[in-house]
CSV table of C-alpha atoms in Angstrom, one decimal:
chain,number,residue,atom,x,y,z
A,201,SER,CA,132.0,185.7,31.3
A,202,ARG,CA,133.3,185.0,27.9
A,203,VAL,CA,134.6,188.7,27.6
A,204,SER,CA,136.3,188.5,30.9
A,205,ARG,CA,138.0,185.4,30.1
A,206,THR,CA,139.2,187.1,26.6
A,207,LEU,CA,140.4,190.1,28.2
A,208,TYR,CA,142.4,188.0,30.8
A,209,ARG,CA,144.1,185.9,28.4
A,210,ALA,CA,144.8,189.2,26.1
A,211,ILE,CA,146.4,190.8,29.3
A,212,LEU,CA,148.6,188.0,30.0
A,213,LYS,CA,149.7,187.7,26.3
A,214,GLU,CA,150.6,191.2,26.3
A,215,ILE,CA,152.5,190.8,29.8
A,216,ARG,CA,154.4,188.1,27.9
A,217,VAL,CA,155.4,190.3,25.3
A,218,LEU,CA,156.5,192.9,27.7
A,219,GLY,CA,158.5,190.1,29.6
A,220,SER,CA,160.6,189.5,26.5
A,221,THR,CA,163.2,192.2,28.0
A,222,GLN,CA,163.8,191.8,31.9
A,223,PRO,CA,162.8,193.4,33.9
A,224,ILE,CA,159.7,195.1,32.8
A,225,TYR,CA,160.3,198.9,33.2
A,226,LEU,CA,156.9,200.9,33.2
A,227,HIS,CA,156.9,204.3,31.6
A,228,ASP,CA,154.7,207.1,32.5
A,229,PRO,CA,153.5,209.0,29.5
A,230,LEU,CA,155.7,211.8,28.2
A,231,ASN,CA,154.2,215.4,29.0
A,232,PRO,CA,155.4,217.5,26.0
A,233,SER,CA,154.4,220.9,28.0
A,234,LEU,CA,157.6,220.1,29.9
A,235,TRP,CA,159.8,220.4,26.9
A,236,GLY,CA,162.8,222.5,28.0
A,237,HIS,CA,162.3,221.9,31.6
A,238,GLY,CA,164.6,219.7,34.1
A,239,ARG,CA,163.9,218.6,37.7
A,240,PHE,CA,165.1,216.1,40.1
A,241,VAL,CA,162.5,213.3,40.5
A,242,GLN,CA,161.7,210.4,42.9
A,243,LYS,CA,159.8,207.6,41.2
A,244,SER,CA,159.0,204.1,42.3
A,245,GLN,CA,157.4,201.4,39.6
A,246,ILE,CA,154.6,200.9,42.3
A,247,ASP,CA,153.8,204.3,42.0
A,248,THR,CA,153.9,204.4,38.1
A,249,LEU,CA,152.0,201.1,37.9
A,250,LEU,CA,149.1,202.3,40.3
A,251,SER,CA,149.0,205.7,38.2
A,252,LEU,CA,148.6,204.0,34.8
A,253,LEU,CA,145.8,201.7,36.1
A,254,PRO,CA,142.0,202.4,36.3
A,255,GLN,CA,141.3,203.8,39.8
A,256,SER,CA,139.3,200.8,41.4
A,257,VAL,CA,142.2,198.4,40.2
A,258,ALA,CA,144.9,200.7,41.6
A,259,GLU,CA,143.0,200.9,44.9
A,260,LEU,CA,142.9,197.1,45.2
A,261,ILE,CA,146.5,196.7,44.5
A,262,ALA,CA,147.6,199.4,46.8
A,263,GLY,CA,145.5,197.8,49.8
A,264,TRP,CA,147.7,194.7,48.8
A,265,ASN,CA,150.8,196.5,48.7
A,266,MET,CA,150.4,198.1,51.9
A,267,THR,CA,149.6,195.2,53.8
A,268,LYS,CA,152.2,193.2,52.1
A,269,THR,CA,150.1,190.7,50.5
A,270,ALA,CA,153.3,189.8,48.3
A,271,GLU,CA,151.2,186.8,46.9
A,272,HIS,CA,149.3,189.2,45.0
A,273,ALA,CA,151.2,192.5,44.7
A,274,PRO,CA,154.9,193.3,44.2
A,275,VAL,CA,156.2,195.1,47.0
A,276,TRP,CA,158.6,198.2,46.4
A,277,GLU,CA,161.7,196.3,47.6
A,278,GLU,CA,161.0,193.7,44.8
A,279,SER,CA,160.5,196.4,42.1
A,280,ALA,CA,162.7,199.3,42.2
A,281,ALA,CA,164.0,198.7,38.9
A,282,GLY,CA,161.0,197.3,37.3
A,283,PHE,CA,158.7,194.2,37.3
A,284,SER,CA,159.2,190.6,36.2
A,285,ALA,CA,156.4,189.1,33.6
A,286,LEU,CA,155.7,186.7,36.5
A,287,GLN,CA,154.8,189.6,39.1
A,288,LEU,CA,152.5,191.2,36.7
A,289,GLN,CA,150.9,188.1,35.5
A,290,ARG,CA,150.4,187.3,39.4
A,291,VAL,CA,148.6,190.9,40.0
A,292,ALA,CA,146.4,190.1,37.0
A,293,ARG,CA,145.7,186.8,38.3
A,294,ALA,CA,144.8,188.2,41.5
A,295,VAL,CA,142.6,191.1,40.1
A,296,PHE,CA,140.5,188.8,37.9
A,297,LYS,CA,139.8,186.3,40.8
A,298,HIS,CA,138.6,189.2,43.0
A,299,ARG,CA,136.6,190.4,39.9
A,300,LYS,CA,134.5,187.1,40.0
A,301,VAL,CA,133.1,187.8,43.2
A,302,ALA,CA,131.3,190.9,41.5
A,303,LYS,CA,127.8,191.2,42.4
A,304,GLY,CA,125.2,192.0,39.7
A,305,GLU,CA,125.4,193.0,36.1
A,306,GLU,CA,126.5,196.6,36.8
A,307,GLU,CA,129.3,195.9,38.9
A,308,ALA,CA,130.4,193.1,36.6
A,309,GLY,CA,130.3,195.5,33.5
A,310,ALA,CA,132.4,198.1,35.3
A,311,TRP,CA,135.2,195.5,35.9
A,312,ASP,CA,135.2,194.4,32.3
A,313,GLU,CA,135.6,198.3,31.2
A,314,ASP,CA,138.6,198.3,33.9
A,315,ALA,CA,139.9,195.2,32.3
A,316,PHE,CA,139.7,196.8,28.8
A,317,ALA,CA,141.5,199.9,30.3
A,318,ALA,CA,144.2,197.7,31.6
A,319,LEU,CA,144.7,196.0,28.4
A,320,ARG,CA,145.1,199.3,26.8
A,321,VAL,CA,148.0,200.1,29.3
A,322,THR,CA,149.8,197.0,28.4
A,323,ALA,CA,149.6,197.8,24.8
A,324,ASP,CA,150.7,201.5,25.3
A,325,GLN,CA,153.5,200.0,27.4
A,326,HIS,CA,154.5,197.8,24.6
A,327,ALA,CA,154.8,200.9,22.2
A,328,ARG,CA,156.7,202.8,24.7
A,329,GLN,CA,159.2,200.0,24.9
A,330,LEU,CA,159.8,200.3,21.3
A,331,SER,CA,160.9,204.0,21.6
A,332,SER,CA,162.8,203.7,24.6
A,333,SER,CA,166.5,202.8,25.6
A,334,ASP,CA,168.3,202.0,29.0
A,335,ALA,CA,172.0,201.9,29.6
A,336,VAL,CA,174.3,201.9,32.7
A,337,THR,CA,177.7,203.2,32.6
A,338,LEU,CA,179.9,203.3,35.7
A,339,GLY,CA,176.8,203.3,38.1
A,340,VAL,CA,174.9,206.2,36.0
A,341,ARG,CA,171.8,204.8,34.3
A,342,VAL,CA,170.5,206.8,31.4
A,343,ARG,CA,166.8,206.0,30.3
A,344,ALA,CA,165.2,207.7,27.2
A,345,LEU,CA,161.7,207.7,25.7
A,346,SER,CA,160.5,209.3,22.7
A,347,THR,CA,157.1,210.4,21.4
A,348,TYR,CA,155.8,211.7,18.0
A,349,LEU,CA,153.7,215.1,18.0
A,350,PRO,CA,151.3,214.8,15.1
A,351,GLU,CA,149.8,218.4,15.5
A,352,GLU,CA,153.0,220.1,15.7
A,353,SER,CA,154.4,218.2,13.0
A,354,ARG,CA,151.6,218.9,10.6
A,355,SER,CA,151.6,222.7,11.4
A,356,ARG,CA,155.4,222.9,11.1
A,357,GLY,CA,155.7,220.6,8.0
A,358,THR,CA,158.2,218.3,9.5
A,359,ASN,CA,158.3,215.3,11.9
A,360,LEU,CA,158.6,216.6,15.4
A,361,PHE,CA,159.5,214.3,18.3
A,362,CYS,CA,159.5,215.0,22.2
A,363,TYR,CA,162.0,212.8,24.3
A,364,ARG,CA,162.3,212.4,27.9
A,365,ILE,CA,165.8,211.6,29.6
A,366,SER,CA,166.4,210.2,32.9
A,367,VAL,CA,169.6,210.3,34.5
A,368,ALA,CA,170.0,208.3,38.0
A,369,ASN,CA,173.0,207.8,40.0
A,370,GLU,CA,172.9,204.2,41.0
A,371,GLY,CA,176.6,204.3,42.1
A,372,THR,CA,178.2,205.1,45.5
A,373,GLU,CA,179.8,208.6,44.8
A,374,PRO,CA,178.3,211.9,43.9
A,375,VAL,CA,178.6,212.5,40.0
A,376,ARG,CA,177.6,215.7,37.9
A,377,LEU,CA,176.5,216.1,34.4
A,378,LEU,CA,178.6,218.7,32.4
A,379,ALA,CA,178.0,218.2,28.7
A,380,ARG,CA,176.0,216.2,26.1
A,381,GLN,CA,176.5,214.7,22.6
A,382,TRP,CA,173.9,213.6,20.2
A,383,ASP,CA,173.7,211.9,16.8
A,384,ILE,CA,170.2,212.0,15.2
A,385,LEU,CA,169.7,209.6,11.9
A,386,ASP,CA,166.6,209.8,9.8
A,387,ALA,CA,165.0,206.6,8.3
A,388,THR,CA,167.6,206.1,5.8
A,389,GLY,CA,170.4,205.9,8.2
A,390,ASN,CA,171.8,209.4,7.3
A,391,LEU,CA,172.8,211.9,10.0
A,392,ALA,CA,170.0,214.3,10.1
A,393,THR,CA,171.5,216.5,12.8
A,394,SER,CA,173.9,216.3,15.7
A,395,VAL,CA,175.2,218.0,18.7
A,396,PRO,CA,178.9,217.9,19.1
A,397,ARG,CA,180.5,216.3,22.2
A,398,GLY,CA,181.0,218.8,25.1
A,399,SER,CA,178.1,221.0,24.4
A,400,PRO,CA,177.2,222.4,27.8
A,401,GLY,CA,174.6,221.0,30.0
A,402,VAL,CA,171.0,219.9,29.5
A,403,VAL,CA,168.1,222.4,29.2
A,404,GLY,CA,170.4,224.9,31.1
A,405,HIS,CA,171.3,222.5,33.9
A,406,THR,CA,174.5,220.6,35.0
A,407,PRO,CA,172.7,218.7,37.5
A,408,GLU,CA,174.9,217.2,40.7
A,409,LEU,CA,173.5,213.9,41.5
A,410,LEU,CA,174.2,212.1,44.8
A,411,PRO,CA,173.8,208.5,45.1
A,412,GLY,CA,170.2,207.4,44.7
A,413,GLN,CA,169.1,210.7,42.9
A,414,CYS,CA,167.5,211.1,39.6
A,415,PHE,CA,167.3,214.3,37.3
A,416,GLU,CA,164.7,214.1,34.3
A,417,TYR,CA,164.4,216.6,31.5
A,418,TYR,CA,162.4,217.0,28.4
A,419,SER,CA,163.7,218.3,25.1
A,420,GLY,CA,162.7,217.5,21.5
A,421,VAL,CA,164.0,217.1,17.8
A,422,ASP,CA,162.8,217.3,14.0
A,423,ILE,CA,163.8,215.1,11.2
A,424,PRO,CA,162.9,214.9,7.6
A,425,THR,CA,161.3,211.4,7.6
A,426,PRO,CA,158.6,209.8,9.8
A,427,GLU,CA,161.1,207.6,11.7
A,428,GLY,CA,164.7,207.8,12.8
A,429,ARG,CA,167.1,207.0,15.8
A,430,MET,CA,168.8,208.9,18.5
A,431,SER,CA,172.1,208.0,20.4
A,432,GLY,CA,174.6,209.8,22.6
A,433,SER,CA,176.4,210.5,25.4
A,434,PHE,CA,176.8,212.7,28.6
A,435,GLN,CA,180.2,214.1,29.8
A,436,MET,CA,180.2,213.2,33.5
A,437,VAL,CA,182.6,213.4,36.6
A,438,THR,CA,182.8,211.7,39.6
A,439,LEU,CA,183.2,214.1,42.5
A,440,ALA,CA,185.8,213.6,45.0
A,441,GLY,CA,185.2,214.2,48.9
A,442,GLY,CA,181.3,214.4,48.5
A,443,PRO,CA,179.0,216.8,47.0
A,444,GLY,CA,180.7,219.9,45.8
A,445,GLY,CA,184.2,218.3,45.8
A,446,GLY,CA,186.8,218.3,43.1
A,447,VAL,CA,187.1,216.1,40.2
A,448,LYS,CA,187.9,212.5,40.7
A,449,ALA,CA,187.1,211.2,37.6
A,450,ARG,CA,186.0,211.9,34.1
A,451,PHE,CA,183.9,209.7,31.9
A,452,ASP,CA,180.9,209.5,29.2
A,453,ALA,CA,177.4,208.2,30.3
A,454,VAL,CA,176.2,206.3,27.1
A,455,VAL,CA,172.7,207.0,26.0
A,456,ALA,CA,171.7,203.9,24.1
A,457,PRO,CA,169.9,204.1,20.7
A,458,PHE,CA,166.2,204.6,20.9
A,459,ALA,CA,163.8,204.9,18.1
A,460,LEU,CA,161.8,208.0,16.9
A,461,ARG,CA,158.7,206.4,15.7
A,462,GLY,CA,156.4,208.3,13.7
A,463,PRO,CA,152.7,207.5,12.7
A,464,THR,CA,153.7,205.0,9.9
A,465,SER,CA,155.8,202.8,12.2
A,466,SER,CA,154.7,199.5,12.9
A,467,ALA,CA,155.4,197.1,16.0
């Protein structure tokens, strides 16, 4: 149908926009109720993709992935760090090709609803991409993502943001996060607040990460303007002789600048 063709083209366009930065890392939604909490996590990009999509589409892709139908769905080995635009476009084409065999108006209508939902997913990912950052220092990858909290901002008379930080050890030796440092700027570029270098831990934790492990935590900040920017670093140590070992080296893992985007922000 004309609606399906329009949705298909719109989804491919959004994927191309997302693909301006490679690879396309999919962010699951922030959960502000976890503010102040930290935990070790195991996440795959396939799992994130399936959790974001409508159930019928997710089940279709999951079936392809389980049977390693690589011409349709990206397999885990290909997508540990994210997806290429080509991979996601390939999935979209396969889904819409499958949709063409839908029987009856009711089933076709359900597929169109799912396509609308998938389009919203790609638009949401674009917005999250604008409020995120990714940096690697000596094998430690730090990803950041922020979101504006409108109700809490109104009740407090300020601009309140929640952010999620993930620290992943992609190196070959165990590391420990000891301390943090933050600079938070307002919309004018002035320093709104800061956390001095060497401030102990993150939300009460000083996590030790073995190779392949990832620690994630939620926190937040308020600034006087609807927009701003955060950047910082984590003071890390490499551990000698395995987990619990002595300090082999010290370094700062960079947190690349990420935007704090309020209701007046535009793409």
